[in-house]
Amino acid sequence: MTAVLEIDRLNTVFELRVGTVASVNDVSLTLNEGEIVGLVGESGSGKSVTGLSILGLISEPGRIASGTIKLHGRDLVGLPESMMRGLRGKSVSIIFQDPMTTLNPVLSIGRQFHEIINAHARTSWKATQVKAEAALAEVGIPSPKERLKGYPHELSGGMRQRVCIALSLINEPSVVIADEPTTALDVTIEAQILAMMQRVVEQRQVAMIWITHDLSVVAGLCDRVAVMYGGRIVECGPVDDVLRQPAHPYTAGLLASIPQEDAPNGRLRQIDGTQPSPLSLPSGCAFRTRCPLSDQACLSLPPETGMAGERMVRCHRPLSGGNR
């Protein structure tokens, strides 16, 4: 497979009055052409900051402290803002969670397509509308020509999100970052959009990072999954392997908290405690204060350990064979 995006030892920090917050800590991840990688974890684990770091959208008081983010071999860290603007929306794009904060409420859908296309290539109004109509049809919006004349408030939540997806794909980017784009939608619409995204990724061979807290979405959508906790990736590998036989206790805890088909009335297990503040992460393994397997070794930071099947885990006591 061809590597499109390569993140190596990325560290993103926020300098606040109360101290320095390490939101993304030593994160490494490779994204291949035509692949969907799920980025999973609780709120505050660093998922969205990782996505914003890739796009160069970290601003004061935040900054990328170290590491590299290579798109087709070109390091994006440290590029001037003028050069990053030329890449955003064309080489790498993002789909945000709330379409109403993404779309401009006073511009027609057609005008918004025209502006994003012309941000990278001067194109006539007629040409942009033809291209936009095809993009809306691709994401399953009926009567696309008429929709281009309308405004965001005239569309349902699911339709608005489809418009945002079409906008993110219109300039044929190599990488798309989807930041929980289906969280606010009902399950029927969510299923339709997930199926549509799989089809688009396969047809276009675009590389995608799908940021979510929902492991059921990851199971049906992604090729690989990276689990984040306390700003670090604690486990990564093929989605079927990780979800069937988790190696990290945190991953196992997340899976145990999901209702099981074979025990629909069973009591759900939860991970004890809460995720610590990024301002006061425990020394060593950040999960040790909540982990049932923690011991003295966990006071030191666990290294990345390679496993069979292109898997990685950060744990002093990984679950034996991915199971325990």
Short mmCIF file of C-alpha atoms in Angstrom, two decimals:
data_model
loop_
_atom_site.label_atom_id
_atom_site.label_comp_id
_atom_site.label_asym_id
_atom_site.label_seq_id
_atom_site.Cartn_x
_atom_site.Cartn_y
_atom_site.Cartn_z
CA MET A 1 0.00 0.00 0.00
CA THR A 2 1.07 3.56 -0.67
CA ALA A 3 1.58 5.75 2.41
CA VAL A 4 -0.14 9.11 1.95
CA LEU A 5 0.23 10.60 5.43
CA GLU A 6 3.00 9.79 7.91
CA ILE A 7 2.88 11.25 11.42
CA ASP A 8 6.03 10.70 13.46
CA ARG A 9 6.47 11.54 17.17
CA LEU A 10 3.98 14.40 17.06
CA ASN A 11 3.71 16.57 20.18
CA THR A 12 1.13 19.36 20.40
CA VAL A 13 0.99 21.53 23.52
CA PHE A 14 -1.06 24.44 24.85
CA GLU A 15 0.68 27.03 27.00
CA LEU A 16 -1.92 28.14 29.53
CA ARG A 17 -1.65 30.32 32.62
CA VAL A 18 -2.17 27.29 34.82
CA GLY A 19 0.53 25.30 33.04
CA THR A 20 1.46 23.44 29.88
CA VAL A 21 -1.06 20.95 28.51
CA ALA A 22 0.37 18.15 26.36
CA SER A 23 -2.74 17.39 24.29
CA VAL A 24 -0.95 15.17 21.79
CA ASN A 25 2.02 13.25 23.13
CA ASP A 26 4.46 11.31 20.95
CA VAL A 27 1.86 10.22 18.41
CA SER A 28 2.94 8.24 15.35
CA LEU A 29 0.50 7.05 12.69
CA THR A 30 0.63 6.11 9.01
CA LEU A 31 -2.34 6.45 6.67
CA ASN A 32 -2.41 4.58 3.37
CA GLU A 33 -4.21 5.27 0.11
CA GLY A 34 -7.80 4.01 0.14
CA GLU A 35 -7.69 3.26 3.88
CA ILE A 36 -9.94 4.40 6.73
CA VAL A 37 -8.25 4.58 10.12
CA GLY A 38 -10.40 5.06 13.19
CA LEU A 39 -9.07 7.31 15.96
CA VAL A 40 -10.89 6.31 19.15
CA GLY A 41 -10.92 7.52 22.74
CA GLU A 42 -12.81 9.42 25.40
CA SER A 43 -13.34 13.17 25.22
CA GLY A 44 -10.06 14.91 25.99
CA SER A 45 -7.87 12.06 24.76
CA GLY A 46 -6.33 14.18 21.98
CA LYS A 47 -8.22 12.89 18.94
CA SER A 48 -9.49 16.20 17.56
CA VAL A 49 -6.25 18.04 18.38
CA THR A 50 -4.40 15.43 16.34
CA GLY A 51 -6.69 16.15 13.38
CA LEU A 52 -6.31 19.92 13.74
CA SER A 53 -2.53 19.52 13.98
CA ILE A 54 -2.48 17.75 10.61
CA LEU A 55 -4.37 20.67 9.06
CA GLY A 56 -2.13 23.27 10.69
CA LEU A 57 -5.10 24.73 12.56
CA ILE A 58 -3.43 24.90 15.98
CA SER A 59 -3.17 28.54 17.02
CA GLU A 60 -2.07 30.40 20.14
CA PRO A 61 -1.84 29.37 22.90
CA GLY A 62 -1.32 26.02 21.16
CA ARG A 63 1.61 24.93 19.03
CA ILE A 64 3.21 21.83 17.56
CA ALA A 65 6.22 21.40 19.82
CA SER A 66 7.97 18.63 17.86
CA GLY A 67 7.49 15.82 15.39
CA THR A 68 6.73 15.59 11.69
CA ILE A 69 3.56 15.34 9.61
CA LYS A 70 4.44 14.27 6.08
CA LEU A 71 1.89 14.43 3.27
CA HIS A 72 3.24 12.56 0.22
CA GLY A 73 6.69 12.91 1.82
CA ARG A 74 6.43 16.67 2.39
CA ASP A 75 6.63 17.81 6.01
CA LEU A 76 3.72 20.13 6.87
CA VAL A 77 5.08 21.17 10.28
CA GLY A 78 6.48 24.69 10.09
CA LEU A 79 5.08 25.52 6.66
CA PRO A 80 4.04 29.17 6.28
CA GLU A 81 0.31 29.82 6.69
CA SER A 82 0.08 30.94 3.04
CA MET A 83 1.31 27.51 1.91
CA MET A 84 -1.00 25.67 4.32
CA ARG A 85 -3.99 27.58 2.94
CA GLY A 86 -3.08 26.22 -0.47
CA LEU A 87 -3.17 22.65 0.89
CA ARG A 88 -6.31 22.87 3.05
CA GLY A 89 -9.42 21.88 1.14
CA LYS A 90 -7.35 20.62 -1.77
CA SER A 91 -4.74 18.12 -0.58
CA VAL A 92 -6.20 17.57 2.89
CA SER A 93 -9.69 18.47 4.10
CA ILE A 94 -11.87 18.07 7.17
CA ILE A 95 -15.50 17.25 7.95
CA PHE A 96 -16.59 18.76 11.25
CA GLN A 97 -19.19 17.40 13.64
CA ASP A 98 -21.75 20.22 13.30
CA PRO A 99 -22.66 21.18 9.73
CA MET A 100 -24.40 24.37 10.88
CA THR A 101 -21.09 25.77 12.13
CA THR A 102 -19.36 24.63 8.93
CA LEU A 103 -21.81 26.03 6.37
CA ASN A 104 -22.33 29.76 5.92
CA PRO A 105 -26.03 30.43 6.68
CA VAL A 106 -26.27 33.50 4.41
CA LEU A 107 -24.77 31.93 1.28
CA SER A 108 -26.53 29.51 -1.04
CA ILE A 109 -25.15 25.98 -1.29
CA GLY A 110 -24.07 26.69 -4.86
CA ARG A 111 -22.18 29.83 -3.81
CA GLN A 112 -20.31 27.90 -1.11
CA PHE A 113 -19.19 25.31 -3.66
CA HIS A 114 -18.11 28.10 -5.99
CA GLU A 115 -15.98 29.72 -3.29
CA ILE A 116 -14.21 26.55 -2.16
CA ILE A 117 -13.43 25.52 -5.74
CA ASN A 118 -12.16 28.98 -6.64
CA ALA A 119 -9.98 29.12 -3.56
CA HIS A 120 -7.63 26.76 -5.43
CA ALA A 121 -8.40 27.22 -9.15
CA ARG A 122 -10.12 30.02 -11.05
CA THR A 123 -13.26 28.47 -12.51
CA SER A 124 -16.41 29.92 -14.05
CA TRP A 125 -19.71 29.91 -12.16
CA LYS A 126 -21.25 27.51 -14.66
CA ALA A 127 -18.36 25.05 -14.37
CA THR A 128 -18.42 25.07 -10.57
CA GLN A 129 -22.16 24.45 -10.52
CA VAL A 130 -21.85 21.48 -12.86
CA LYS A 131 -19.10 20.05 -10.66
CA ALA A 132 -21.07 20.77 -7.47
CA GLU A 133 -24.20 19.12 -8.87
CA ALA A 134 -22.22 15.94 -9.56
CA ALA A 135 -20.71 16.07 -6.06
CA LEU A 136 -24.13 16.35 -4.40
CA ALA A 137 -25.44 13.46 -6.48
CA GLU A 138 -22.43 11.37 -5.45
CA VAL A 139 -23.26 11.78 -1.74
CA GLY A 140 -26.91 10.85 -2.28
CA ILE A 141 -28.71 14.20 -2.32
CA PRO A 142 -31.82 14.12 -4.54
CA SER A 143 -32.52 16.95 -7.03
CA PRO A 144 -28.98 18.32 -6.63
CA LYS A 145 -29.48 21.13 -9.15
CA GLU A 146 -32.32 22.55 -7.08
CA ARG A 147 -30.42 22.09 -3.81
CA LEU A 148 -27.62 24.32 -5.10
CA LYS A 149 -30.07 27.24 -5.14
CA GLY A 150 -31.13 26.64 -1.53
CA TYR A 151 -29.64 27.60 1.82
CA PRO A 152 -28.40 25.45 4.73
CA HIS A 153 -31.45 26.10 6.94
CA GLU A 154 -33.69 24.59 4.26
CA LEU A 155 -32.01 21.18 4.61
CA SER A 156 -32.34 18.48 7.25
CA GLY A 157 -29.37 17.68 9.51
CA GLY A 158 -28.48 14.62 7.47
CA MET A 159 -28.65 16.54 4.19
CA ARG A 160 -26.50 19.35 5.61
CA GLN A 161 -23.85 16.85 6.64
CA ARG A 162 -23.92 15.30 3.16
CA VAL A 163 -23.32 18.79 1.74
CA CYS A 164 -20.32 19.18 4.08
CA ILE A 165 -18.96 15.82 2.92
CA ALA A 166 -19.39 16.86 -0.73
CA LEU A 167 -17.59 20.15 0.00
CA SER A 168 -14.71 18.29 1.63
CA LEU A 169 -14.33 16.05 -1.44
CA ILE A 170 -14.95 18.58 -4.21
CA ASN A 171 -11.26 19.39 -4.79
CA GLU A 172 -10.28 15.69 -4.70
CA PRO A 173 -8.05 15.72 -1.60
CA SER A 174 -5.65 12.88 -0.80
CA VAL A 175 -6.59 12.89 2.89
CA VAL A 176 -9.92 13.58 4.61
CA ILE A 177 -10.23 13.97 8.38
CA ALA A 178 -13.75 13.24 9.63
CA ASP A 179 -14.21 14.59 13.16
CA GLU A 180 -17.25 12.73 14.54
CA PRO A 181 -19.43 13.80 11.58
CA THR A 182 -22.35 11.48 12.38
CA THR A 183 -22.59 11.96 16.16
CA ALA A 184 -25.60 14.29 16.03
CA LEU A 185 -27.54 12.19 13.50
CA ASP A 186 -30.09 9.45 14.17
CA VAL A 187 -28.95 5.88 13.62
CA THR A 188 -30.73 5.41 10.29
CA ILE A 189 -29.17 8.49 8.70
CA GLU A 190 -25.83 7.62 10.28
CA ALA A 191 -25.89 4.16 8.69
CA GLN A 192 -26.64 5.68 5.28
CA ILE A 193 -23.78 8.16 5.56
CA LEU A 194 -21.31 5.51 6.74
CA ALA A 195 -22.21 3.27 3.79
CA MET A 196 -21.84 6.23 1.45
CA MET A 197 -18.42 7.13 2.89
CA GLN A 198 -17.15 3.58 2.43
CA ARG A 199 -18.24 3.68 -1.20
CA VAL A 200 -16.62 7.07 -1.83
CA VAL A 201 -13.33 6.03 -0.21
CA GLU A 202 -13.22 2.85 -2.28
CA GLN A 203 -14.03 4.62 -5.55
CA ARG A 204 -11.71 7.59 -5.05
CA GLN A 205 -9.00 5.78 -3.07
CA VAL A 206 -8.88 8.70 -0.66
CA ALA A 207 -7.20 8.16 2.72
CA MET A 208 -9.40 8.96 5.73
CA ILE A 209 -9.03 9.40 9.48
CA TRP A 210 -12.37 8.85 11.22
CA ILE A 211 -12.37 10.43 14.69
CA THR A 212 -15.01 8.96 17.00
CA HIS A 213 -15.80 7.60 20.44
CA ASP A 214 -18.14 4.95 19.00
CA LEU A 215 -16.48 1.56 18.60
CA SER A 216 -19.52 0.16 16.76
CA VAL A 217 -18.93 2.71 14.00
CA VAL A 218 -15.26 1.79 13.85
CA ALA A 219 -16.12 -1.93 13.61
CA GLY A 220 -18.26 -1.45 10.51
CA LEU A 221 -16.31 1.32 8.78
CA CYS A 222 -12.57 1.25 9.42
CA ASP A 223 -9.66 -0.86 8.22
CA ARG A 224 -7.42 -0.06 11.18
CA VAL A 225 -8.01 1.53 14.57
CA ALA A 226 -5.79 3.62 16.86
CA VAL A 227 -6.93 3.94 20.48
CA MET A 228 -5.92 7.15 22.30
CA TYR A 229 -5.70 7.85 26.02
CA GLY A 230 -4.12 10.84 27.72
CA GLY A 231 -2.80 12.21 24.43
CA ARG A 232 -1.05 9.00 23.39
CA ILE A 233 -1.92 6.14 21.07
CA VAL A 234 -2.00 3.14 23.43
CA GLU A 235 -2.98 0.50 20.88
CA CYS A 236 -3.12 0.32 17.10
CA GLY A 237 -3.77 -2.40 14.54
CA PRO A 238 -6.24 -3.98 12.11
CA VAL A 239 -9.74 -3.25 13.35
CA ASP A 240 -10.93 -6.88 13.53
CA ASP A 241 -7.87 -7.98 15.51
CA VAL A 242 -7.99 -5.11 17.99
CA LEU A 243 -11.72 -5.34 18.66
CA ARG A 244 -11.78 -9.13 18.92
CA GLN A 245 -8.64 -9.48 21.04
CA PRO A 246 -7.67 -6.15 22.65
CA ALA A 247 -4.12 -6.01 23.98
CA HIS A 248 -4.40 -2.87 26.12
CA PRO A 249 -6.56 -2.89 29.28
CA TYR A 250 -8.08 0.45 28.26
CA THR A 251 -9.25 -0.96 24.91
CA ALA A 252 -10.67 -3.99 26.72
CA GLY A 253 -12.49 -1.66 29.12
CA LEU A 254 -14.06 0.30 26.27
CA LEU A 255 -15.27 -2.90 24.64
CA ALA A 256 -16.65 -4.25 27.92
CA SER A 257 -18.81 -1.13 28.32
CA ILE A 258 -20.69 -1.84 25.09
CA PRO A 259 -23.96 -3.86 25.26
CA GLN A 260 -23.38 -7.42 24.03
CA GLU A 261 -25.72 -9.23 21.64
CA ASP A 262 -25.38 -12.49 23.53
CA ALA A 263 -26.28 -10.81 26.85
CA PRO A 264 -28.80 -8.07 26.02
CA ASN A 265 -29.97 -7.76 29.63
CA GLY A 266 -26.56 -8.12 31.20
CA ARG A 267 -25.04 -5.50 33.44
CA LEU A 268 -22.57 -3.23 31.65
CA ARG A 269 -19.07 -3.02 33.05
CA GLN A 270 -17.46 0.38 33.25
CA ILE A 271 -13.91 1.62 33.62
CA ASP A 272 -13.36 2.78 37.18
CA GLY A 273 -12.71 6.48 37.71
CA THR A 274 -12.48 9.22 35.11
CA GLN A 275 -9.88 10.29 32.61
CA PRO A 276 -7.40 12.60 34.36
CA SER A 277 -7.00 16.24 33.35
CA PRO A 278 -4.30 16.81 30.71
CA LEU A 279 -2.83 19.29 33.22
CA SER A 280 -2.18 16.57 35.77
CA LEU A 281 -1.61 13.28 33.99
CA PRO A 282 -0.14 10.54 36.20
CA SER A 283 3.53 9.79 35.71
CA GLY A 284 4.37 6.75 33.63
CA CYS A 285 1.31 5.13 32.11
CA ALA A 286 -1.55 7.65 32.22
CA PHE A 287 -4.08 4.81 32.54
CA ARG A 288 -2.45 3.22 35.61
CA THR A 289 -4.77 4.92 38.14
CA ARG A 290 -7.79 3.25 36.51
CA CYS A 291 -6.21 -0.01 35.38
CA PRO A 292 -6.99 -3.25 37.28
CA LEU A 293 -3.61 -4.69 36.22
CA SER A 294 -1.36 -1.79 37.23
CA ASP A 295 1.73 -2.43 39.36
CA GLN A 296 5.04 -0.72 40.15
CA ALA A 297 6.26 -1.08 36.58
CA CYS A 298 3.47 1.22 35.43
CA LEU A 299 5.13 4.15 37.22
CA SER A 300 7.43 4.31 34.19
CA LEU A 301 6.26 5.06 30.68
CA PRO A 302 5.62 1.85 28.73
CA PRO A 303 7.39 1.63 25.36
CA GLU A 304 5.69 0.91 22.05
CA THR A 305 5.70 -2.85 21.67
CA GLY A 306 5.18 -4.48 18.28
CA MET A 307 2.86 -7.46 18.03
CA ALA A 308 1.96 -9.95 15.33
CA GLY A 309 -0.25 -8.70 12.51
CA GLU A 310 1.13 -5.14 12.35
CA ARG A 311 -0.17 -4.32 15.81
CA MET A 312 1.30 -2.03 18.46
CA VAL A 313 0.55 -1.63 22.16
CA ARG A 314 1.89 0.66 24.90
CA CYS A 315 1.57 -1.40 28.06
CA HIS A 316 3.87 -3.08 30.60
CA ARG A 317 1.29 -5.84 31.05
CA PRO A 318 -0.49 -6.32 27.72
CA LEU A 319 -3.32 -8.80 27.77
CA SER A 320 -1.84 -12.18 26.92
CA GLY A 321 -2.31 -12.97 23.23
CA GLY A 322 -4.66 -9.99 23.03
CA ASN A 323 -6.93 -11.67 25.58
CA ARG A 324 -6.92 -12.43 29.27
#
